[in-house]
């Protein structure tokens, strides 16, 4: 298998996986965050502790869950606790190192919208699934990673609704709002990786995925995107990482088709 034979989604998942360190406690989301977290667990971070919103602690799924209520999570967990305990003791108690968040929209300061798009709150053009546990994850996990495909519809100048706090209006506004955690420290898209500027907290491109140009990133962003003084190329996925990731997806497909 060639290291250059990969998709944009695989690049994004691998980059997100590499951001997790061995031994960290990670609050995992469904979809690509789950794929990234379980790839990390099966490669460079075997002792990463995966926690899902339904109350499953140190779960080690063999296939990716369809939802937080998937039986695979409970069956492979070290233990299961109630949702109130999950949020009050584990998350709000400061016991989560990293929270993975997805979004429908994100702005330059890492604030997230998963509630409504267009119109008003009562009469939106599109009503989205809503907050779930994201607002608590965004403020209570020690840091958060945002995983999102990049386009002008998703990376917007102004959010239609702020569901989850990122860095507010920039600068010290997050802390001034009462949040005591770091907030978004990394955004991984299918084009690049971003991190907040140390002073302004504006998301700034730090690495560009192989084959992607700056013009592509600018065209896919709804604000005047900034680039760090030193921008590097994201390391390509390794053959071993791709093999593990593809086998995870293959097992999942077989299981959901009733062939596992």
PDB file of C-alpha atoms in Angstrom:
ATOM      1  CA  UNK A   1       0.000   0.000   0.000  1.00  0.00           C
ATOM      2  CA  UNK A   2       1.427   3.383  -0.994  1.00  0.00           C
ATOM      3  CA  UNK A   3       1.616   6.138   1.606  1.00  0.00           C
ATOM      4  CA  UNK A   4       0.301   8.514  -1.055  1.00  0.00           C
ATOM      5  CA  UNK A   5      -2.798   6.417  -1.781  1.00  0.00           C
ATOM      6  CA  UNK A   6      -5.297   7.969   0.617  1.00  0.00           C
ATOM      7  CA  UNK A   7      -8.411  10.140   0.590  1.00  0.00           C
ATOM      8  CA  UNK A   8      -8.898  13.607   2.077  1.00  0.00           C
ATOM      9  CA  UNK A   9     -11.128  12.112   4.784  1.00  0.00           C
ATOM     10  CA  UNK A  10      -8.440   9.552   5.652  1.00  0.00           C
ATOM     11  CA  UNK A  11      -5.872  12.355   5.908  1.00  0.00           C
ATOM     12  CA  UNK A  12      -8.171  14.249   8.270  1.00  0.00           C
ATOM     13  CA  UNK A  13      -8.861  11.185  10.430  1.00  0.00           C
ATOM     14  CA  UNK A  14      -5.188  10.231  10.672  1.00  0.00           C
ATOM     15  CA  UNK A  15      -4.167  13.789  11.577  1.00  0.00           C
ATOM     16  CA  UNK A  16      -6.822  13.896  14.292  1.00  0.00           C
ATOM     17  CA  UNK A  17      -5.725  10.502  15.583  1.00  0.00           C
ATOM     18  CA  UNK A  18      -2.119  11.639  15.906  1.00  0.00           C
ATOM     19  CA  UNK A  19      -3.212  14.581  18.058  1.00  0.00           C
ATOM     20  CA  UNK A  20      -4.215  12.172  20.859  1.00  0.00           C
ATOM     21  CA  UNK A  21      -1.508  11.156  23.310  1.00  0.00           C
ATOM     22  CA  UNK A  22      -1.202   7.827  25.058  1.00  0.00           C
ATOM     23  CA  UNK A  23      -2.937   7.809  28.432  1.00  0.00           C
ATOM     24  CA  UNK A  24      -5.173  10.799  27.767  1.00  0.00           C
ATOM     25  CA  UNK A  25      -8.849  10.627  28.706  1.00  0.00           C
ATOM     26  CA  UNK A  26     -10.880  11.484  25.613  1.00  0.00           C
ATOM     27  CA  UNK A  27     -14.579  12.322  25.373  1.00  0.00           C
ATOM     28  CA  UNK A  28     -15.401  10.870  21.955  1.00  0.00           C
ATOM     29  CA  UNK A  29     -17.998  11.965  19.433  1.00  0.00           C
ATOM     30  CA  UNK A  30     -19.739   9.765  16.872  1.00  0.00           C
ATOM     31  CA  UNK A  31     -18.496   9.622  13.269  1.00  0.00           C
ATOM     32  CA  UNK A  32     -14.991  10.740  12.347  1.00  0.00           C
ATOM     33  CA  UNK A  33     -14.022  11.614  15.945  1.00  0.00           C
ATOM     34  CA  UNK A  34     -14.810   8.012  16.881  1.00  0.00           C
ATOM     35  CA  UNK A  35     -12.751   6.711  13.955  1.00  0.00           C
ATOM     36  CA  UNK A  36      -9.833   8.968  14.904  1.00  0.00           C
ATOM     37  CA  UNK A  37      -9.930   8.018  18.586  1.00  0.00           C
ATOM     38  CA  UNK A  38     -10.116   4.300  17.900  1.00  0.00           C
ATOM     39  CA  UNK A  39      -7.350   4.540  15.308  1.00  0.00           C
ATOM     40  CA  UNK A  40      -5.167   6.153  17.975  1.00  0.00           C
ATOM     41  CA  UNK A  41      -6.075   3.368  20.425  1.00  0.00           C
ATOM     42  CA  UNK A  42      -5.098   0.703  17.912  1.00  0.00           C
ATOM     43  CA  UNK A  43      -1.831   2.355  16.862  1.00  0.00           C
ATOM     44  CA  UNK A  44       0.317   4.823  18.824  1.00  0.00           C
ATOM     45  CA  UNK A  45      -1.874   5.322  21.923  1.00  0.00           C
ATOM     46  CA  UNK A  46      -3.005   1.905  23.208  1.00  0.00           C
ATOM     47  CA  UNK A  47      -3.723   3.290  26.689  1.00  0.00           C
ATOM     48  CA  UNK A  48      -5.891   6.224  25.627  1.00  0.00           C
ATOM     49  CA  UNK A  49      -9.120   6.140  27.648  1.00  0.00           C
ATOM     50  CA  UNK A  50     -12.214   6.546  25.483  1.00  0.00           C
ATOM     51  CA  UNK A  51     -15.432   7.811  27.070  1.00  0.00           C
ATOM     52  CA  UNK A  52     -18.744   8.237  25.260  1.00  0.00           C
ATOM     53  CA  UNK A  53     -21.631  10.470  26.273  1.00  0.00           C
ATOM     54  CA  UNK A  54     -23.935   7.573  27.154  1.00  0.00           C
ATOM     55  CA  UNK A  55     -21.783   6.752  30.186  1.00  0.00           C
ATOM     56  CA  UNK A  56     -19.434   4.081  28.833  1.00  0.00           C
ATOM     57  CA  UNK A  57     -15.973   4.344  30.426  1.00  0.00           C
ATOM     58  CA  UNK A  58     -12.756   3.016  28.889  1.00  0.00           C
ATOM     59  CA  UNK A  59     -14.644   1.448  26.027  1.00  0.00           C
ATOM     60  CA  UNK A  60     -12.734  -0.525  23.384  1.00  0.00           C
ATOM     61  CA  UNK A  61     -15.143  -1.059  20.480  1.00  0.00           C
ATOM     62  CA  UNK A  62     -14.211  -3.477  17.718  1.00  0.00           C
ATOM     63  CA  UNK A  63     -16.474  -1.635  15.269  1.00  0.00           C
ATOM     64  CA  UNK A  64     -17.489   2.024  15.130  1.00  0.00           C
ATOM     65  CA  UNK A  65     -20.761   2.818  16.901  1.00  0.00           C
ATOM     66  CA  UNK A  66     -23.766   4.173  15.027  1.00  0.00           C
ATOM     67  CA  UNK A  67     -24.763   6.298  18.019  1.00  0.00           C
ATOM     68  CA  UNK A  68     -23.799   6.896  21.647  1.00  0.00           C
ATOM     69  CA  UNK A  69     -26.419   4.275  22.567  1.00  0.00           C
ATOM     70  CA  UNK A  70     -24.830   1.542  20.449  1.00  0.00           C
ATOM     71  CA  UNK A  71     -24.558  -1.743  22.354  1.00  0.00           C
ATOM     72  CA  UNK A  72     -20.978  -2.162  21.129  1.00  0.00           C
ATOM     73  CA  UNK A  73     -19.913   0.621  23.488  1.00  0.00           C
ATOM     74  CA  UNK A  74     -21.534  -0.834  26.600  1.00  0.00           C
ATOM     75  CA  UNK A  75     -20.378  -4.368  25.831  1.00  0.00           C
ATOM     76  CA  UNK A  76     -16.720  -3.359  25.464  1.00  0.00           C
ATOM     77  CA  UNK A  77     -16.568  -0.781  28.284  1.00  0.00           C
ATOM     78  CA  UNK A  78     -14.699  -1.265  31.539  1.00  0.00           C
ATOM     79  CA  UNK A  79     -17.860  -0.029  33.250  1.00  0.00           C
ATOM     80  CA  UNK A  80     -21.019   1.958  32.564  1.00  0.00           C
ATOM     81  CA  UNK A  81     -22.269   4.897  34.611  1.00  0.00           C
ATOM     82  CA  UNK A  82     -25.371   7.058  34.447  1.00  0.00           C
ATOM     83  CA  UNK A  83     -25.441  10.092  32.159  1.00  0.00           C
ATOM     84  CA  UNK A  84     -25.747  12.506  35.140  1.00  0.00           C
ATOM     85  CA  UNK A  85     -22.649  10.921  36.697  1.00  0.00           C
ATOM     86  CA  UNK A  86     -20.840  11.127  33.365  1.00  0.00           C
ATOM     87  CA  UNK A  87     -21.420  14.858  33.094  1.00  0.00           C
ATOM     88  CA  UNK A  88     -21.261  15.945  36.735  1.00  0.00           C
ATOM     89  CA  UNK A  89     -18.409  13.763  38.014  1.00  0.00           C
ATOM     90  CA  UNK A  90     -16.296  13.012  34.959  1.00  0.00           C
ATOM     91  CA  UNK A  91     -16.763  15.978  32.621  1.00  0.00           C
ATOM     92  CA  UNK A  92     -17.641  18.884  34.910  1.00  0.00           C
ATOM     93  CA  UNK A  93     -15.310  17.413  37.522  1.00  0.00           C
ATOM     94  CA  UNK A  94     -12.341  18.148  35.260  1.00  0.00           C
ATOM     95  CA  UNK A  95     -11.434  14.532  34.541  1.00  0.00           C
ATOM     96  CA  UNK A  96     -11.535  14.747  30.718  1.00  0.00           C
ATOM     97  CA  UNK A  97      -8.316  15.727  28.937  1.00  0.00           C
ATOM     98  CA  UNK A  98      -9.629  16.076  25.375  1.00  0.00           C
ATOM     99  CA  UNK A  99     -13.100  16.525  23.940  1.00  0.00           C
ATOM    100  CA  UNK A 100     -13.672  15.850  20.238  1.00  0.00           C
ATOM    101  CA  UNK A 101     -16.278  18.135  18.678  1.00  0.00           C
ATOM    102  CA  UNK A 102     -17.899  18.279  15.264  1.00  0.00           C
ATOM    103  CA  UNK A 103     -19.922  21.201  13.925  1.00  0.00           C
ATOM    104  CA  UNK A 104     -22.227  22.464  11.227  1.00  0.00           C
ATOM    105  CA  UNK A 105     -20.584  25.889  11.383  1.00  0.00           C
ATOM    106  CA  UNK A 106     -17.454  27.259  13.023  1.00  0.00           C
ATOM    107  CA  UNK A 107     -16.146  30.823  13.156  1.00  0.00           C
ATOM    108  CA  UNK A 108     -12.640  32.262  13.317  1.00  0.00           C
ATOM    109  CA  UNK A 109     -12.534  31.931  17.112  1.00  0.00           C
ATOM    110  CA  UNK A 110     -13.629  28.290  17.226  1.00  0.00           C
ATOM    111  CA  UNK A 111     -17.196  28.959  18.374  1.00  0.00           C
ATOM    112  CA  UNK A 112     -19.519  26.221  17.103  1.00  0.00           C
ATOM    113  CA  UNK A 113     -23.071  26.104  15.769  1.00  0.00           C
ATOM    114  CA  UNK A 114     -25.046  22.850  15.703  1.00  0.00           C
ATOM    115  CA  UNK A 115     -28.482  24.377  16.311  1.00  0.00           C
ATOM    116  CA  UNK A 116     -29.986  26.442  13.459  1.00  0.00           C
ATOM    117  CA  UNK A 117     -28.840  27.834  10.099  1.00  0.00           C
ATOM    118  CA  UNK A 118     -30.500  30.842   8.474  1.00  0.00           C
ATOM    119  CA  UNK A 119     -33.608  32.741   9.504  1.00  0.00           C
ATOM    120  CA  UNK A 120     -34.300  33.031  13.209  1.00  0.00           C
ATOM    121  CA  UNK A 121     -34.144  30.538  16.043  1.00  0.00           C
ATOM    122  CA  UNK A 122     -37.916  30.004  15.951  1.00  0.00           C
ATOM    123  CA  UNK A 123     -38.100  30.026  12.137  1.00  0.00           C
ATOM    124  CA  UNK A 124     -34.757  28.853  10.773  1.00  0.00           C
ATOM    125  CA  UNK A 125     -34.040  27.727   7.233  1.00  0.00           C
ATOM    126  CA  UNK A 126     -32.527  24.562   8.679  1.00  0.00           C
ATOM    127  CA  UNK A 127     -32.892  23.150  12.176  1.00  0.00           C
ATOM    128  CA  UNK A 128     -29.954  20.983  13.172  1.00  0.00           C
ATOM    129  CA  UNK A 129     -29.702  18.194  15.790  1.00  0.00           C
ATOM    130  CA  UNK A 130     -28.829  20.689  18.492  1.00  0.00           C
ATOM    131  CA  UNK A 131     -26.404  20.902  21.372  1.00  0.00           C
ATOM    132  CA  UNK A 132     -26.361  17.490  23.007  1.00  0.00           C
ATOM    133  CA  UNK A 133     -23.432  17.503  25.397  1.00  0.00           C
ATOM    134  CA  UNK A 134     -21.275  19.779  23.226  1.00  0.00           C
ATOM    135  CA  UNK A 135     -21.627  22.990  25.309  1.00  0.00           C
ATOM    136  CA  UNK A 136     -20.465  21.153  28.446  1.00  0.00           C
ATOM    137  CA  UNK A 137     -17.629  19.444  26.578  1.00  0.00           C
ATOM    138  CA  UNK A 138     -16.541  22.784  25.102  1.00  0.00           C
ATOM    139  CA  UNK A 139     -16.264  24.418  28.529  1.00  0.00           C
ATOM    140  CA  UNK A 140     -15.334  21.516  30.829  1.00  0.00           C
ATOM    141  CA  UNK A 141     -12.850  19.343  28.906  1.00  0.00           C
ATOM    142  CA  UNK A 142      -9.286  20.594  29.444  1.00  0.00           C
ATOM    143  CA  UNK A 143      -9.007  21.195  25.705  1.00  0.00           C
ATOM    144  CA  UNK A 144     -11.076  20.442  22.623  1.00  0.00           C
ATOM    145  CA  UNK A 145     -10.271  19.351  19.072  1.00  0.00           C
ATOM    146  CA  UNK A 146     -12.677  20.334  16.283  1.00  0.00           C
ATOM    147  CA  UNK A 147     -12.955  17.980  13.310  1.00  0.00           C
ATOM    148  CA  UNK A 148     -14.766  19.392  10.269  1.00  0.00           C
ATOM    149  CA  UNK A 149     -14.643  19.369   6.469  1.00  0.00           C
ATOM    150  CA  UNK A 150     -13.744  22.813   5.197  1.00  0.00           C
ATOM    151  CA  UNK A 151     -16.086  24.887   3.024  1.00  0.00           C
ATOM    152  CA  UNK A 152     -17.456  28.467   3.024  1.00  0.00           C
ATOM    153  CA  UNK A 153     -20.795  27.115   4.311  1.00  0.00           C
ATOM    154  CA  UNK A 154     -19.105  25.547   7.340  1.00  0.00           C
ATOM    155  CA  UNK A 155     -16.304  28.055   8.022  1.00  0.00           C
ATOM    156  CA  UNK A 156     -18.307  31.271   8.334  1.00  0.00           C
ATOM    157  CA  UNK A 157     -17.647  34.911   9.164  1.00  0.00           C
ATOM    158  CA  UNK A 158     -20.587  34.995  11.617  1.00  0.00           C
ATOM    159  CA  UNK A 159     -22.413  32.075  13.178  1.00  0.00           C
ATOM    160  CA  UNK A 160     -26.194  31.927  12.872  1.00  0.00           C
ATOM    161  CA  UNK A 161     -26.278  30.620  16.461  1.00  0.00           C
ATOM    162  CA  UNK A 162     -23.569  29.921  19.034  1.00  0.00           C
ATOM    163  CA  UNK A 163     -24.167  26.462  20.454  1.00  0.00           C
ATOM    164  CA  UNK A 164     -20.761  25.834  22.021  1.00  0.00           C
ATOM    165  CA  UNK A 165     -18.226  28.377  23.242  1.00  0.00           C
ATOM    166  CA  UNK A 166     -14.821  28.484  21.620  1.00  0.00           C
ATOM    167  CA  UNK A 167     -12.719  31.581  22.197  1.00  0.00           C
ATOM    168  CA  UNK A 168     -15.707  33.935  22.195  1.00  0.00           C
ATOM    169  CA  UNK A 169     -14.771  37.216  20.556  1.00  0.00           C
ATOM    170  CA  UNK A 170     -11.065  36.515  20.872  1.00  0.00           C
ATOM    171  CA  UNK A 171      -8.382  37.602  23.297  1.00  0.00           C
ATOM    172  CA  UNK A 172      -9.326  36.893  26.916  1.00  0.00           C
ATOM    173  CA  UNK A 173     -13.073  36.788  26.276  1.00  0.00           C
ATOM    174  CA  UNK A 174     -13.339  33.051  26.954  1.00  0.00           C
ATOM    175  CA  UNK A 175     -11.887  33.406  30.442  1.00  0.00           C
ATOM    176  CA  UNK A 176     -13.937  36.542  31.032  1.00  0.00           C
ATOM    177  CA  UNK A 177     -17.062  34.476  30.276  1.00  0.00           C
ATOM    178  CA  UNK A 178     -16.116  32.166  33.140  1.00  0.00           C
ATOM    179  CA  UNK A 179     -14.507  29.253  31.266  1.00  0.00           C
ATOM    180  CA  UNK A 180     -11.442  27.912  33.061  1.00  0.00           C
ATOM    181  CA  UNK A 181     -10.292  25.444  30.376  1.00  0.00           C
ATOM    182  CA  UNK A 182      -8.215  25.927  27.218  1.00  0.00           C
ATOM    183  CA  UNK A 183     -11.035  25.586  24.703  1.00  0.00           C
ATOM    184  CA  UNK A 184     -10.259  24.685  21.070  1.00  0.00           C
ATOM    185  CA  UNK A 185      -6.528  24.074  20.753  1.00  0.00           C
ATOM    186  CA  UNK A 186      -6.678  22.414  17.345  1.00  0.00           C
ATOM    187  CA  UNK A 187      -8.974  22.314  14.334  1.00  0.00           C
ATOM    188  CA  UNK A 188      -8.426  19.549  11.803  1.00  0.00           C
ATOM    189  CA  UNK A 189     -10.077  19.847   8.388  1.00  0.00           C
ATOM    190  CA  UNK A 190      -9.697  17.942   5.135  1.00  0.00           C
ATOM    191  CA  UNK A 191      -7.344  20.711   3.914  1.00  0.00           C
ATOM    192  CA  UNK A 192      -5.211  21.752   6.860  1.00  0.00           C
ATOM    193  CA  UNK A 193      -4.759  22.054  10.601  1.00  0.00           C
ATOM    194  CA  UNK A 194      -5.317  25.236  12.587  1.00  0.00           C
ATOM    195  CA  UNK A 195      -4.491  26.438  16.081  1.00  0.00           C
ATOM    196  CA  UNK A 196      -5.555  29.602  17.926  1.00  0.00           C
ATOM    197  CA  UNK A 197      -3.160  32.540  17.816  1.00  0.00           C
ATOM    198  CA  UNK A 198      -1.603  32.863  21.294  1.00  0.00           C
ATOM    199  CA  UNK A 199      -2.799  36.465  21.665  1.00  0.00           C
ATOM    200  CA  UNK A 200      -5.853  37.033  19.470  1.00  0.00           C
ATOM    201  CA  UNK A 201      -7.120  33.398  19.693  1.00  0.00           C
ATOM    202  CA  UNK A 202      -8.067  33.529  16.004  1.00  0.00           C
ATOM    203  CA  UNK A 203      -7.742  30.148  14.277  1.00  0.00           C
ATOM    204  CA  UNK A 204      -4.539  30.206  12.214  1.00  0.00           C
ATOM    205  CA  UNK A 205      -3.313  27.648   9.678  1.00  0.00           C
ATOM    206  CA  UNK A 206      -0.289  25.778  11.040  1.00  0.00           C
ATOM    207  CA  UNK A 207       0.010  22.799   8.670  1.00  0.00           C
ATOM    208  CA  UNK A 208      -1.289  22.200   5.166  1.00  0.00           C
ATOM    209  CA  UNK A 209      -2.137  18.706   3.980  1.00  0.00           C
ATOM    210  CA  UNK A 210      -0.080  17.347   1.074  1.00  0.00           C
ATOM    211  CA  UNK A 211      -1.330  18.484  -2.341  1.00  0.00           C
ATOM    212  CA  UNK A 212      -3.429  21.334  -0.912  1.00  0.00           C
ATOM    213  CA  UNK A 213      -2.654  24.953  -1.794  1.00  0.00           C
ATOM    214  CA  UNK A 214      -3.115  28.141   0.210  1.00  0.00           C
ATOM    215  CA  UNK A 215      -5.553  29.353  -2.434  1.00  0.00           C
ATOM    216  CA  UNK A 216      -7.745  26.294  -1.827  1.00  0.00           C
ATOM    217  CA  UNK A 217      -7.825  27.025   1.903  1.00  0.00           C
ATOM    218  CA  UNK A 218      -8.667  30.688   1.323  1.00  0.00           C
ATOM    219  CA  UNK A 219     -11.475  29.745  -1.099  1.00  0.00           C
ATOM    220  CA  UNK A 220     -12.930  27.260   1.409  1.00  0.00           C
ATOM    221  CA  UNK A 221     -13.040  29.763   4.289  1.00  0.00           C
ATOM    222  CA  UNK A 222     -15.709  32.399   4.882  1.00  0.00           C
ATOM    223  CA  UNK A 223     -13.354  34.811   6.643  1.00  0.00           C
ATOM    224  CA  UNK A 224      -9.940  36.268   5.801  1.00  0.00           C
ATOM    225  CA  UNK A 225      -7.995  33.229   6.943  1.00  0.00           C
ATOM    226  CA  UNK A 226      -4.577  33.793   8.487  1.00  0.00           C
ATOM    227  CA  UNK A 227      -1.491  31.601   8.109  1.00  0.00           C
ATOM    228  CA  UNK A 228       1.158  31.126  10.766  1.00  0.00           C
ATOM    229  CA  UNK A 229       4.614  32.616  10.137  1.00  0.00           C
ATOM    230  CA  UNK A 230       5.966  29.096   9.748  1.00  0.00           C
ATOM    231  CA  UNK A 231       3.543  26.720   8.012  1.00  0.00           C
ATOM    232  CA  UNK A 232       4.631  23.121   7.504  1.00  0.00           C
ATOM    233  CA  UNK A 233       3.219  20.228   5.495  1.00  0.00           C
ATOM    234  CA  UNK A 234       1.127  17.723   7.426  1.00  0.00           C
ATOM    235  CA  UNK A 235       2.952  14.363   7.433  1.00  0.00           C
ATOM    236  CA  UNK A 236       1.274  11.888   5.076  1.00  0.00           C
ATOM    237  CA  UNK A 237      -0.569   8.894   6.549  1.00  0.00           C
ATOM    238  CA  UNK A 238       1.660   5.886   6.998  1.00  0.00           C
ATOM    239  CA  UNK A 239       0.787   2.559   5.431  1.00  0.00           C
ATOM    240  CA  UNK A 240       0.237   0.977   8.847  1.00  0.00           C
ATOM    241  CA  UNK A 241      -2.176   3.741   9.887  1.00  0.00           C
ATOM    242  CA  UNK A 242      -4.161   3.418   6.666  1.00  0.00           C
ATOM    243  CA  UNK A 243      -4.311  -0.368   7.017  1.00  0.00           C
ATOM    244  CA  UNK A 244      -5.713  -0.146  10.558  1.00  0.00           C
ATOM    245  CA  UNK A 245      -8.188   2.611   9.667  1.00  0.00           C
ATOM    246  CA  UNK A 246      -9.484   0.780   6.612  1.00  0.00           C
ATOM    247  CA  UNK A 247      -9.880  -2.440   8.555  1.00  0.00           C
ATOM    248  CA  UNK A 248     -11.873  -0.574  11.229  1.00  0.00           C
ATOM    249  CA  UNK A 249     -14.230   0.728   8.543  1.00  0.00           C
ATOM    250  CA  UNK A 250     -14.412  -2.695   6.833  1.00  0.00           C
ATOM    251  CA  UNK A 251     -15.313  -4.452  10.117  1.00  0.00           C
ATOM    252  CA  UNK A 252     -17.895  -1.770  10.824  1.00  0.00           C
ATOM    253  CA  UNK A 253     -19.478  -2.166   7.392  1.00  0.00           C
ATOM    254  CA  UNK A 254     -19.664  -5.950   7.792  1.00  0.00           C
ATOM    255  CA  UNK A 255     -21.146  -5.672  11.278  1.00  0.00           C
ATOM    256  CA  UNK A 256     -23.818  -3.176  10.244  1.00  0.00           C
ATOM    257  CA  UNK A 257     -24.703  -5.363   7.287  1.00  0.00           C
ATOM    258  CA  UNK A 258     -25.219  -8.320   9.643  1.00  0.00           C
ATOM    259  CA  UNK A 259     -22.155 -10.144   8.345  1.00  0.00           C
ATOM    260  CA  UNK A 260     -19.859  -9.814  11.369  1.00  0.00           C
TER     261      UNK A 260
END
